[in-house]
């Protein structure tokens, strides 16, 4: 899987983790929100899933990247499409939890104000057809202890990833 943003292309997951660590290291005495979210769009017989990883230094900047997967399949069922988006978000959140979060304990010990929360942003909300899926999709993350956000707070899925899911070409 490859990641990209407006400046960097063809990043590996290890590159993403290194970029996040570097971003935190530049100003470690702050609070951070590390969020993952997926959105998808179906065009013709293809479905494009875009997963965003976004780290926000509260009050002072952010860094993010996208990974796209194109499937030669048209998702017709809303439940199936949202389930796939949530599954991808879960996979990336689990990878970040494994590869990154444990290495941040050094910052906790050394910096009084350091805090980094991992969030899953799910593209469901209390309005519209997806409201019936909230409990089921949020349940994916309860066992992991990851904060889960839904619309309108789920900006990584509903805004950041959404911008990139519209184009079925892999960047």
PDB file of C-alpha atoms in Angstrom:
ATOM      1  CA  UNK A   1       0.000   0.000   0.000  1.00  0.00           C
ATOM      2  CA  UNK A   2       1.212   3.469  -0.876  1.00  0.00           C
ATOM      3  CA  UNK A   3       0.375   6.830   0.656  1.00  0.00           C
ATOM      4  CA  UNK A   4       0.520  10.354  -0.694  1.00  0.00           C
ATOM      5  CA  UNK A   5      -0.250  13.963   0.119  1.00  0.00           C
ATOM      6  CA  UNK A   6       0.227  17.215  -1.760  1.00  0.00           C
ATOM      7  CA  UNK A   7       4.005  17.163  -1.195  1.00  0.00           C
ATOM      8  CA  UNK A   8       4.990  13.513  -0.784  1.00  0.00           C
ATOM      9  CA  UNK A   9       4.233  10.610  -3.109  1.00  0.00           C
ATOM     10  CA  UNK A  10       4.687   6.827  -2.892  1.00  0.00           C
ATOM     11  CA  UNK A  11       5.180   6.702   0.879  1.00  0.00           C
ATOM     12  CA  UNK A  12       5.214   3.322   2.583  1.00  0.00           C
ATOM     13  CA  UNK A  13       3.456   2.794   5.900  1.00  0.00           C
ATOM     14  CA  UNK A  14       6.888   3.007   7.587  1.00  0.00           C
ATOM     15  CA  UNK A  15       7.349   6.431   5.925  1.00  0.00           C
ATOM     16  CA  UNK A  16       3.969   7.543   7.270  1.00  0.00           C
ATOM     17  CA  UNK A  17       4.872   6.449  10.809  1.00  0.00           C
ATOM     18  CA  UNK A  18       8.249   8.224  10.515  1.00  0.00           C
ATOM     19  CA  UNK A  19       6.531  11.404   9.271  1.00  0.00           C
ATOM     20  CA  UNK A  20       4.091  11.354  12.184  1.00  0.00           C
ATOM     21  CA  UNK A  21       6.931  10.816  14.669  1.00  0.00           C
ATOM     22  CA  UNK A  22       8.868  13.681  13.067  1.00  0.00           C
ATOM     23  CA  UNK A  23       5.805  15.945  13.204  1.00  0.00           C
ATOM     24  CA  UNK A  24       5.387  15.228  16.926  1.00  0.00           C
ATOM     25  CA  UNK A  25       9.118  15.511  17.622  1.00  0.00           C
ATOM     26  CA  UNK A  26       9.123  19.065  16.207  1.00  0.00           C
ATOM     27  CA  UNK A  27       6.904  20.179  19.118  1.00  0.00           C
ATOM     28  CA  UNK A  28       6.345  17.327  21.585  1.00  0.00           C
ATOM     29  CA  UNK A  29       4.982  19.360  24.496  1.00  0.00           C
ATOM     30  CA  UNK A  30       1.481  19.566  22.958  1.00  0.00           C
ATOM     31  CA  UNK A  31      -1.764  17.698  22.599  1.00  0.00           C
ATOM     32  CA  UNK A  32      -2.313  15.690  19.424  1.00  0.00           C
ATOM     33  CA  UNK A  33      -5.234  13.999  17.719  1.00  0.00           C
ATOM     34  CA  UNK A  34      -4.302  11.168  15.369  1.00  0.00           C
ATOM     35  CA  UNK A  35      -7.327  10.279  13.273  1.00  0.00           C
ATOM     36  CA  UNK A  36      -8.037   7.655  10.619  1.00  0.00           C
ATOM     37  CA  UNK A  37     -11.069   7.586   8.358  1.00  0.00           C
ATOM     38  CA  UNK A  38     -12.209   6.085   5.066  1.00  0.00           C
ATOM     39  CA  UNK A  39     -14.655   7.234   2.418  1.00  0.00           C
ATOM     40  CA  UNK A  40     -15.652   5.621  -0.859  1.00  0.00           C
ATOM     41  CA  UNK A  41     -17.255   6.494  -4.146  1.00  0.00           C
ATOM     42  CA  UNK A  42     -18.605   4.166  -6.797  1.00  0.00           C
ATOM     43  CA  UNK A  43     -18.070   5.104 -10.435  1.00  0.00           C
ATOM     44  CA  UNK A  44     -19.227   2.713 -13.099  1.00  0.00           C
ATOM     45  CA  UNK A  45     -18.052  -0.761 -12.150  1.00  0.00           C
ATOM     46  CA  UNK A  46     -15.306   0.507  -9.805  1.00  0.00           C
ATOM     47  CA  UNK A  47     -15.330   1.578  -6.163  1.00  0.00           C
ATOM     48  CA  UNK A  48     -12.571   3.834  -4.854  1.00  0.00           C
ATOM     49  CA  UNK A  49     -11.781   3.619  -1.135  1.00  0.00           C
ATOM     50  CA  UNK A  50      -9.647   6.471   0.203  1.00  0.00           C
ATOM     51  CA  UNK A  51      -8.287   6.209   3.738  1.00  0.00           C
ATOM     52  CA  UNK A  52      -6.932   9.331   5.389  1.00  0.00           C
ATOM     53  CA  UNK A  53      -4.436   9.462   8.232  1.00  0.00           C
ATOM     54  CA  UNK A  54      -4.352  12.875   9.846  1.00  0.00           C
ATOM     55  CA  UNK A  55      -2.399  14.162  12.845  1.00  0.00           C
ATOM     56  CA  UNK A  56      -3.447  17.485  14.321  1.00  0.00           C
ATOM     57  CA  UNK A  57      -1.312  19.437  16.772  1.00  0.00           C
ATOM     58  CA  UNK A  58      -4.069  21.245  18.632  1.00  0.00           C
ATOM     59  CA  UNK A  59      -3.851  24.938  17.853  1.00  0.00           C
ATOM     60  CA  UNK A  60      -0.760  24.611  15.683  1.00  0.00           C
ATOM     61  CA  UNK A  61      -0.909  22.707  12.402  1.00  0.00           C
ATOM     62  CA  UNK A  62      -1.470  19.274  10.991  1.00  0.00           C
ATOM     63  CA  UNK A  63      -0.023  16.652   8.662  1.00  0.00           C
ATOM     64  CA  UNK A  64      -1.948  14.075   6.694  1.00  0.00           C
ATOM     65  CA  UNK A  65      -1.820  11.528   3.915  1.00  0.00           C
ATOM     66  CA  UNK A  66      -4.117   9.308   1.871  1.00  0.00           C
ATOM     67  CA  UNK A  67      -4.036   5.707   0.703  1.00  0.00           C
ATOM     68  CA  UNK A  68      -6.364   4.682  -2.127  1.00  0.00           C
ATOM     69  CA  UNK A  69      -7.644   1.258  -3.085  1.00  0.00           C
ATOM     70  CA  UNK A  70      -9.624   0.708  -6.256  1.00  0.00           C
ATOM     71  CA  UNK A  71     -11.832  -2.361  -6.394  1.00  0.00           C
ATOM     72  CA  UNK A  72     -13.222  -3.703  -9.631  1.00  0.00           C
ATOM     73  CA  UNK A  73     -16.611  -3.981  -7.988  1.00  0.00           C
ATOM     74  CA  UNK A  74     -19.687  -1.847  -7.621  1.00  0.00           C
ATOM     75  CA  UNK A  75     -20.950  -1.736  -4.024  1.00  0.00           C
ATOM     76  CA  UNK A  76     -24.730  -1.509  -4.154  1.00  0.00           C
ATOM     77  CA  UNK A  77     -25.639  -2.180  -0.517  1.00  0.00           C
ATOM     78  CA  UNK A  78     -25.048   0.803   1.769  1.00  0.00           C
ATOM     79  CA  UNK A  79     -24.381  -1.533   4.716  1.00  0.00           C
ATOM     80  CA  UNK A  80     -21.739  -3.424   2.734  1.00  0.00           C
ATOM     81  CA  UNK A  81     -20.061  -0.211   1.547  1.00  0.00           C
ATOM     82  CA  UNK A  82     -19.999   1.383   5.030  1.00  0.00           C
ATOM     83  CA  UNK A  83     -18.803  -1.929   6.518  1.00  0.00           C
ATOM     84  CA  UNK A  84     -15.890  -2.007   4.051  1.00  0.00           C
ATOM     85  CA  UNK A  85     -15.006   1.622   4.846  1.00  0.00           C
ATOM     86  CA  UNK A  86     -15.110   0.833   8.567  1.00  0.00           C
ATOM     87  CA  UNK A  87     -13.027  -2.324   8.088  1.00  0.00           C
ATOM     88  CA  UNK A  88     -10.312  -0.340   6.287  1.00  0.00           C
ATOM     89  CA  UNK A  89     -10.365   2.331   8.997  1.00  0.00           C
ATOM     90  CA  UNK A  90     -10.066  -0.425  11.605  1.00  0.00           C
ATOM     91  CA  UNK A  91      -7.079  -2.002   9.820  1.00  0.00           C
ATOM     92  CA  UNK A  92      -5.188   1.292   9.598  1.00  0.00           C
ATOM     93  CA  UNK A  93      -6.070   2.293  13.179  1.00  0.00           C
ATOM     94  CA  UNK A  94      -4.844  -1.094  14.400  1.00  0.00           C
ATOM     95  CA  UNK A  95      -1.591  -0.713  12.439  1.00  0.00           C
ATOM     96  CA  UNK A  96      -1.041   2.771  13.884  1.00  0.00           C
ATOM     97  CA  UNK A  97      -1.862   1.541  17.363  1.00  0.00           C
ATOM     98  CA  UNK A  98       0.718  -1.238  16.977  1.00  0.00           C
ATOM     99  CA  UNK A  99       3.479   0.624  15.143  1.00  0.00           C
ATOM    100  CA  UNK A 100       3.259   4.121  16.564  1.00  0.00           C
ATOM    101  CA  UNK A 101       1.390   4.554  19.808  1.00  0.00           C
ATOM    102  CA  UNK A 102       3.673   2.395  21.965  1.00  0.00           C
ATOM    103  CA  UNK A 103       6.726   4.339  20.738  1.00  0.00           C
ATOM    104  CA  UNK A 104       5.165   7.587  21.986  1.00  0.00           C
ATOM    105  CA  UNK A 105       5.430   6.618  25.650  1.00  0.00           C
ATOM    106  CA  UNK A 106       8.835   8.327  25.768  1.00  0.00           C
ATOM    107  CA  UNK A 107       7.106  11.636  25.010  1.00  0.00           C
ATOM    108  CA  UNK A 108       4.605  11.015  27.820  1.00  0.00           C
ATOM    109  CA  UNK A 109       7.443  10.561  30.308  1.00  0.00           C
ATOM    110  CA  UNK A 110       9.487  13.554  29.120  1.00  0.00           C
ATOM    111  CA  UNK A 111       6.852  16.200  28.313  1.00  0.00           C
ATOM    112  CA  UNK A 112       4.222  17.339  30.773  1.00  0.00           C
ATOM    113  CA  UNK A 113       1.679  18.486  28.170  1.00  0.00           C
ATOM    114  CA  UNK A 114       2.166  15.691  25.645  1.00  0.00           C
ATOM    115  CA  UNK A 115      -0.950  13.739  24.822  1.00  0.00           C
ATOM    116  CA  UNK A 116      -1.868  11.818  21.677  1.00  0.00           C
ATOM    117  CA  UNK A 117      -5.335  10.378  21.160  1.00  0.00           C
ATOM    118  CA  UNK A 118      -6.073   7.895  18.399  1.00  0.00           C
ATOM    119  CA  UNK A 119      -9.478   8.365  16.796  1.00  0.00           C
ATOM    120  CA  UNK A 120     -11.463   6.424  14.212  1.00  0.00           C
ATOM    121  CA  UNK A 121     -13.618   8.624  11.984  1.00  0.00           C
ATOM    122  CA  UNK A 122     -16.567   6.736  10.526  1.00  0.00           C
ATOM    123  CA  UNK A 123     -18.648   8.065   7.634  1.00  0.00           C
ATOM    124  CA  UNK A 124     -22.015   7.582   9.380  1.00  0.00           C
ATOM    125  CA  UNK A 125     -24.239  10.110  11.098  1.00  0.00           C
ATOM    126  CA  UNK A 126     -27.504  10.686  12.895  1.00  0.00           C
ATOM    127  CA  UNK A 127     -29.151  12.011   9.734  1.00  0.00           C
ATOM    128  CA  UNK A 128     -29.833   9.991   6.612  1.00  0.00           C
ATOM    129  CA  UNK A 129     -29.664   6.293   5.842  1.00  0.00           C
ATOM    130  CA  UNK A 130     -26.437   5.631   7.755  1.00  0.00           C
ATOM    131  CA  UNK A 131     -27.995   6.366  11.166  1.00  0.00           C
ATOM    132  CA  UNK A 132     -29.132   2.717  11.356  1.00  0.00           C
ATOM    133  CA  UNK A 133     -25.495   1.585  11.120  1.00  0.00           C
ATOM    134  CA  UNK A 134     -23.943   3.727  13.872  1.00  0.00           C
ATOM    135  CA  UNK A 135     -24.024   1.178  16.722  1.00  0.00           C
ATOM    136  CA  UNK A 136     -22.676  -1.633  14.541  1.00  0.00           C
ATOM    137  CA  UNK A 137     -19.815   0.422  13.065  1.00  0.00           C
ATOM    138  CA  UNK A 138     -18.793   2.021  16.373  1.00  0.00           C
ATOM    139  CA  UNK A 139     -18.668  -1.482  17.865  1.00  0.00           C
ATOM    140  CA  UNK A 140     -15.617  -2.292  15.725  1.00  0.00           C
ATOM    141  CA  UNK A 141     -13.504   0.064  17.835  1.00  0.00           C
ATOM    142  CA  UNK A 142     -14.870  -0.382  21.353  1.00  0.00           C
ATOM    143  CA  UNK A 143     -12.648  -3.354  22.143  1.00  0.00           C
ATOM    144  CA  UNK A 144      -9.544  -1.509  21.001  1.00  0.00           C
ATOM    145  CA  UNK A 145     -10.239   1.476  23.235  1.00  0.00           C
ATOM    146  CA  UNK A 146     -10.108   3.867  20.274  1.00  0.00           C
ATOM    147  CA  UNK A 147     -12.272   6.977  20.372  1.00  0.00           C
ATOM    148  CA  UNK A 148     -14.813   6.860  17.567  1.00  0.00           C
ATOM    149  CA  UNK A 149     -16.235   9.935  15.871  1.00  0.00           C
ATOM    150  CA  UNK A 150     -19.270  10.075  13.586  1.00  0.00           C
ATOM    151  CA  UNK A 151     -20.532  12.918  11.410  1.00  0.00           C
ATOM    152  CA  UNK A 152     -20.203  15.845  11.791  1.00  0.00           C
ATOM    153  CA  UNK A 153     -17.076  15.258  13.934  1.00  0.00           C
ATOM    154  CA  UNK A 154     -15.726  12.555  11.568  1.00  0.00           C
ATOM    155  CA  UNK A 155     -13.942  15.065   9.315  1.00  0.00           C
ATOM    156  CA  UNK A 156     -11.167  12.702   8.189  1.00  0.00           C
ATOM    157  CA  UNK A 157     -13.721  10.363   6.580  1.00  0.00           C
ATOM    158  CA  UNK A 158     -16.397  12.828   5.540  1.00  0.00           C
ATOM    159  CA  UNK A 159     -14.120  15.607   4.272  1.00  0.00           C
ATOM    160  CA  UNK A 160     -10.408  14.733   3.934  1.00  0.00           C
ATOM    161  CA  UNK A 161     -10.774  11.203   2.509  1.00  0.00           C
ATOM    162  CA  UNK A 162     -13.924  12.200   0.636  1.00  0.00           C
ATOM    163  CA  UNK A 163     -11.966  14.624  -1.562  1.00  0.00           C
ATOM    164  CA  UNK A 164      -9.722  11.775  -2.713  1.00  0.00           C
ATOM    165  CA  UNK A 165     -12.310   9.022  -3.095  1.00  0.00           C
ATOM    166  CA  UNK A 166     -13.961  10.800  -6.037  1.00  0.00           C
ATOM    167  CA  UNK A 167     -11.126   9.983  -8.429  1.00  0.00           C
ATOM    168  CA  UNK A 168     -10.790   6.297  -9.292  1.00  0.00           C
ATOM    169  CA  UNK A 169      -7.211   6.801 -10.480  1.00  0.00           C
ATOM    170  CA  UNK A 170      -4.517   5.894  -7.953  1.00  0.00           C
ATOM    171  CA  UNK A 171      -2.285   8.909  -7.295  1.00  0.00           C
TER     172      UNK A 171
END
